[in-house]
JSON list of C-alpha atoms in Angstrom, two decimals:
[
{"chain": "A", "resi": 37, "resn": "MET", "atom": "CA", "xyz": [18.75, 13.17, 38.34]},
{"chain": "A", "resi": 38, "resn": "THR", "atom": "CA", "xyz": [19.45, 11.20, 35.17]},
{"chain": "A", "resi": 39, "resn": "LEU", "atom": "CA", "xyz": [16.91, 10.39, 32.52]},
{"chain": "A", "resi": 40, "resn": "ARG", "atom": "CA", "xyz": [15.85, 6.80, 32.15]},
{"chain": "A", "resi": 41, "resn": "VAL", "atom": "CA", "xyz": [16.33, 5.39, 28.66]},
{"chain": "A", "resi": 42, "resn": "THR", "atom": "CA", "xyz": [13.63, 3.06, 27.41]},
{"chain": "A", "resi": 43, "resn": "SER", "atom": "CA", "xyz": [14.27, 1.05, 24.29]},
{"chain": "A", "resi": 44, "resn": "PHE", "atom": "CA", "xyz": [11.45, 0.81, 21.78]},
{"chain": "A", "resi": 45, "resn": "ARG", "atom": "CA", "xyz": [11.75, -2.18, 19.49]},
{"chain": "A", "resi": 46, "resn": "LYS", "atom": "CA", "xyz": [11.18, -1.98, 15.75]},
{"chain": "A", "resi": 47, "resn": "SER", "atom": "CA", "xyz": [8.94, -5.04, 15.84]},
{"chain": "A", "resi": 48, "resn": "ALA", "atom": "CA", "xyz": [6.25, -3.00, 17.57]},
{"chain": "A", "resi": 49, "resn": "THR", "atom": "CA", "xyz": [5.81, -0.64, 14.61]},
{"chain": "A", "resi": 50, "resn": "ARG", "atom": "CA", "xyz": [6.94, -2.77, 11.69]},
{"chain": "A", "resi": 51, "resn": "THR", "atom": "CA", "xyz": [4.25, -3.56, 9.14]},
{"chain": "A", "resi": 52, "resn": "THR", "atom": "CA", "xyz": [3.25, -7.13, 8.46]},
{"chain": "A", "resi": 53, "resn": "LEU", "atom": "CA", "xyz": [4.64, -8.27, 5.12]},
{"chain": "A", "resi": 54, "resn": "PHE", "atom": "CA", "xyz": [3.99, -11.59, 3.42]},
{"chain": "A", "resi": 55, "resn": "MET", "atom": "CA", "xyz": [6.72, -12.81, 1.06]},
{"chain": "A", "resi": 56, "resn": "GLY", "atom": "CA", "xyz": [8.16, -9.30, 1.20]},
{"chain": "A", "resi": 57, "resn": "CYS", "atom": "CA", "xyz": [4.95, -7.65, -0.07]},
{"chain": "A", "resi": 58, "resn": "ASP", "atom": "CA", "xyz": [1.84, -6.06, 1.30]},
{"chain": "A", "resi": 59, "resn": "ARG", "atom": "CA", "xyz": [-0.15, -9.02, 2.59]},
{"chain": "A", "resi": 60, "resn": "GLU", "atom": "CA", "xyz": [-3.67, -8.05, 1.52]},
{"chain": "A", "resi": 61, "resn": "VAL", "atom": "CA", "xyz": [-2.83, -6.98, -2.02]},
{"chain": "A", "resi": 62, "resn": "LEU", "atom": "CA", "xyz": [-0.70, -10.06, -2.66]},
{"chain": "A", "resi": 63, "resn": "LEU", "atom": "CA", "xyz": [-3.35, -12.49, -1.42]},
{"chain": "A", "resi": 64, "resn": "ILE", "atom": "CA", "xyz": [-6.18, -10.75, -3.29]},
{"chain": "A", "resi": 65, "resn": "SER", "atom": "CA", "xyz": [-4.19, -10.75, -6.54]},
{"chain": "A", "resi": 66, "resn": "GLY", "atom": "CA", "xyz": [-3.22, -14.39, -6.02]},
{"chain": "A", "resi": 67, "resn": "ALA", "atom": "CA", "xyz": [-6.83, -15.39, -5.41]},
{"chain": "A", "resi": 68, "resn": "ALA", "atom": "CA", "xyz": [-8.12, -13.46, -8.42]},
{"chain": "A", "resi": 69, "resn": "LEU", "atom": "CA", "xyz": [-5.48, -14.86, -10.74]},
{"chain": "A", "resi": 70, "resn": "GLY", "atom": "CA", "xyz": [-6.00, -18.35, -9.29]},
{"chain": "A", "resi": 71, "resn": "ILE", "atom": "CA", "xyz": [-9.66, -18.10, -10.22]},
{"chain": "A", "resi": 72, "resn": "LEU", "atom": "CA", "xyz": [-8.61, -16.84, -13.66]},
{"chain": "A", "resi": 73, "resn": "ALA", "atom": "CA", "xyz": [-6.45, -19.94, -14.07]},
{"chain": "A", "resi": 74, "resn": "LEU", "atom": "CA", "xyz": [-8.88, -22.52, -12.68]},
{"chain": "A", "resi": 75, "resn": "VAL", "atom": "CA", "xyz": [-12.16, -21.49, -14.27]},
{"chain": "A", "resi": 76, "resn": "PRO", "atom": "CA", "xyz": [-11.21, -22.13, -17.95]},
{"chain": "A", "resi": 77, "resn": "MET", "atom": "CA", "xyz": [-9.12, -25.25, -17.04]},
{"chain": "A", "resi": 78, "resn": "ASP", "atom": "CA", "xyz": [-6.70, -24.49, -19.85]},
{"chain": "A", "resi": 79, "resn": "TRP", "atom": "CA", "xyz": [-2.91, -24.44, -19.72]},
{"chain": "A", "resi": 80, "resn": "ARG", "atom": "CA", "xyz": [-2.81, -21.08, -21.53]},
{"chain": "A", "resi": 81, "resn": "ALA", "atom": "CA", "xyz": [-4.97, -19.44, -18.87]},
{"chain": "A", "resi": 82, "resn": "GLY", "atom": "CA", "xyz": [-2.68, -20.90, -16.22]},
{"chain": "A", "resi": 83, "resn": "ALA", "atom": "CA", "xyz": [0.40, -19.57, -17.99]},
{"chain": "A", "resi": 84, "resn": "ILE", "atom": "CA", "xyz": [-1.15, -16.11, -18.40]},
{"chain": "A", "resi": 85, "resn": "SER", "atom": "CA", "xyz": [-2.24, -15.95, -14.77]},
{"chain": "A", "resi": 86, "resn": "LEU", "atom": "CA", "xyz": [1.17, -17.13, -13.55]},
{"chain": "A", "resi": 87, "resn": "THR", "atom": "CA", "xyz": [2.91, -14.51, -15.69]},
{"chain": "A", "resi": 88, "resn": "LEU", "atom": "CA", "xyz": [0.58, -11.77, -14.44]},
{"chain": "A", "resi": 89, "resn": "TRP", "atom": "CA", "xyz": [1.06, -12.89, -10.85]},
{"chain": "A", "resi": 90, "resn": "LEU", "atom": "CA", "xyz": [4.85, -12.79, -11.20]},
{"chain": "A", "resi": 91, "resn": "ILE", "atom": "CA", "xyz": [4.67, -9.27, -12.64]},
{"chain": "A", "resi": 92, "resn": "ILE", "atom": "CA", "xyz": [2.37, -8.16, -9.81]},
{"chain": "A", "resi": 93, "resn": "PHE", "atom": "CA", "xyz": [4.60, -9.88, -7.26]},
{"chain": "A", "resi": 94, "resn": "TYR", "atom": "CA", "xyz": [7.70, -8.10, -8.59]},
{"chain": "A", "resi": 95, "resn": "SER", "atom": "CA", "xyz": [5.96, -4.72, -8.57]},
{"chain": "A", "resi": 96, "resn": "LEU", "atom": "CA", "xyz": [4.68, -5.30, -5.03]},
{"chain": "A", "resi": 97, "resn": "ARG", "atom": "CA", "xyz": [8.20, -6.17, -3.91]},
{"chain": "A", "resi": 98, "resn": "LEU", "atom": "CA", "xyz": [9.32, -2.81, -5.29]},
{"chain": "A", "resi": 99, "resn": "ILE", "atom": "CA", "xyz": [6.49, -1.03, -3.49]},
{"chain": "A", "resi": 100, "resn": "ALA", "atom": "CA", "xyz": [7.29, -2.86, -0.22]},
{"chain": "A", "resi": 101, "resn": "HIS", "atom": "CA", "xyz": [9.83, -0.18, 0.65]},
{"chain": "A", "resi": 102, "resn": "ASP", "atom": "CA", "xyz": [6.77, 1.92, 1.52]},
{"chain": "A", "resi": 103, "resn": "PRO", "atom": "CA", "xyz": [4.13, -0.59, 2.70]},
{"chain": "A", "resi": 104, "resn": "GLN", "atom": "CA", "xyz": [1.62, 2.12, 3.58]},
{"chain": "A", "resi": 105, "resn": "MET", "atom": "CA", "xyz": [1.42, 3.25, -0.06]},
{"chain": "A", "resi": 106, "resn": "ARG", "atom": "CA", "xyz": [-1.74, 1.19, -0.55]},
{"chain": "A", "resi": 107, "resn": "LEU", "atom": "CA", "xyz": [-3.53, 3.15, 2.17]},
{"chain": "A", "resi": 108, "resn": "VAL", "atom": "CA", "xyz": [-2.33, 6.47, 0.75]},
{"chain": "A", "resi": 109, "resn": "TYR", "atom": "CA", "xyz": [-3.55, 5.51, -2.72]},
{"chain": "A", "resi": 110, "resn": "LEU", "atom": "CA", "xyz": [-6.93, 4.35, -1.40]},
{"chain": "A", "resi": 111, "resn": "ARG", "atom": "CA", "xyz": [-7.35, 7.65, 0.39]},
{"chain": "A", "resi": 112, "resn": "TYR", "atom": "CA", "xyz": [-6.32, 9.51, -2.75]},
{"chain": "A", "resi": 113, "resn": "ILE", "atom": "CA", "xyz": [-9.00, 7.83, -4.89]},
{"chain": "A", "resi": 114, "resn": "GLY", "atom": "CA", "xyz": [-11.47, 7.63, -2.00]},
{"chain": "A", "resi": 115, "resn": "SER", "atom": "CA", "xyz": [-14.76, 9.29, -1.34]},
{"chain": "A", "resi": 116, "resn": "TYR", "atom": "CA", "xyz": [-13.52, 12.87, -1.25]},
{"chain": "A", "resi": 117, "resn": "PRO", "atom": "CA", "xyz": [-10.67, 13.48, -3.70]},
{"chain": "A", "resi": 118, "resn": "GLN", "atom": "CA", "xyz": [-9.45, 17.06, -3.75]},
{"chain": "A", "resi": 119, "resn": "ASP", "atom": "CA", "xyz": [-7.90, 19.04, -6.56]},
{"chain": "A", "resi": 120, "resn": "PHE", "atom": "CA", "xyz": [-5.32, 20.59, -4.26]},
{"chain": "A", "resi": 121, "resn": "TYR", "atom": "CA", "xyz": [-3.78, 19.31, -1.03]},
{"chain": "A", "resi": 122, "resn": "PRO", "atom": "CA", "xyz": [-2.33, 22.28, 0.88]},
{"chain": "A", "resi": 123, "resn": "ALA", "atom": "CA", "xyz": [0.98, 21.82, 2.68]},
{"chain": "A", "resi": 124, "resn": "ARG", "atom": "CA", "xyz": [-0.06, 22.33, 6.26]},
{"chain": "A", "resi": 125, "resn": "SER", "atom": "CA", "xyz": [0.10, 20.10, 9.27]},
{"chain": "A", "resi": 126, "resn": "THR", "atom": "CA", "xyz": [-3.55, 20.16, 10.24]},
{"chain": "A", "resi": 127, "resn": "PRO", "atom": "CA", "xyz": [-6.90, 20.82, 8.54]},
{"chain": "A", "resi": 128, "resn": "PHE", "atom": "CA", "xyz": [-7.69, 23.31, 11.32]},
{"chain": "A", "resi": 129, "resn": "CYS", "atom": "CA", "xyz": [-5.35, 26.07, 10.16]},
{"chain": "A", "resi": 130, "resn": "ILE", "atom": "CA", "xyz": [-6.33, 29.70, 10.25]},
{"chain": "A", "resi": 131, "resn": "PRO", "atom": "CA", "xyz": [-7.53, 30.63, 6.73]},
{"chain": "A", "resi": 132, "resn": "HIS", "atom": "CA", "xyz": [-6.28, 34.22, 6.72]},
{"chain": "A", "resi": 133, "resn": "LEU", "atom": "CA", "xyz": [-2.69, 33.06, 7.28]},
{"chain": "A", "resi": 134, "resn": "ASN", "atom": "CA", "xyz": [-2.66, 31.20, 3.96]},
{"chain": "A", "resi": 135, "resn": "LEU", "atom": "CA", "xyz": [-1.32, 33.90, 1.70]},
{"chain": "A", "resi": 136, "resn": "LYS", "atom": "CA", "xyz": [-2.07, 33.53, -1.99]},
{"chain": "A", "resi": 137, "resn": "ARG", "atom": "CA", "xyz": [0.56, 34.93, -4.33]}
]
C-alpha cells in the first residue's frame, strides 16, 4: 500500500502583506503621518511626514522577512513581561527537571 501525497500550497499559510510590509503597521503609520501632514496645512509638515513615512516604510520592508515580528514584540511588551524566558517547549514542564548550575 503506497502513501498518498497531498500538496499543501504556500498561499494557505502565507501572511498578508501590503506593499511588501506588515499591513496593519503600514496603514496605521500612514494614517498617523497623514494627520501630522494635514492638520498644520504647511509644506514643511508635509515634507517631514513624507520623510518619516519613507523611513518607516523602508524599515518595515526590512522587517517583512519575518512578518510575525510585530506579534512577538507586542507579546514581549505585553501585560506579563518576564525577566527570563526558559528554553522549553511548553509551560507545563516538570520543575524538578530544570537543573540550575
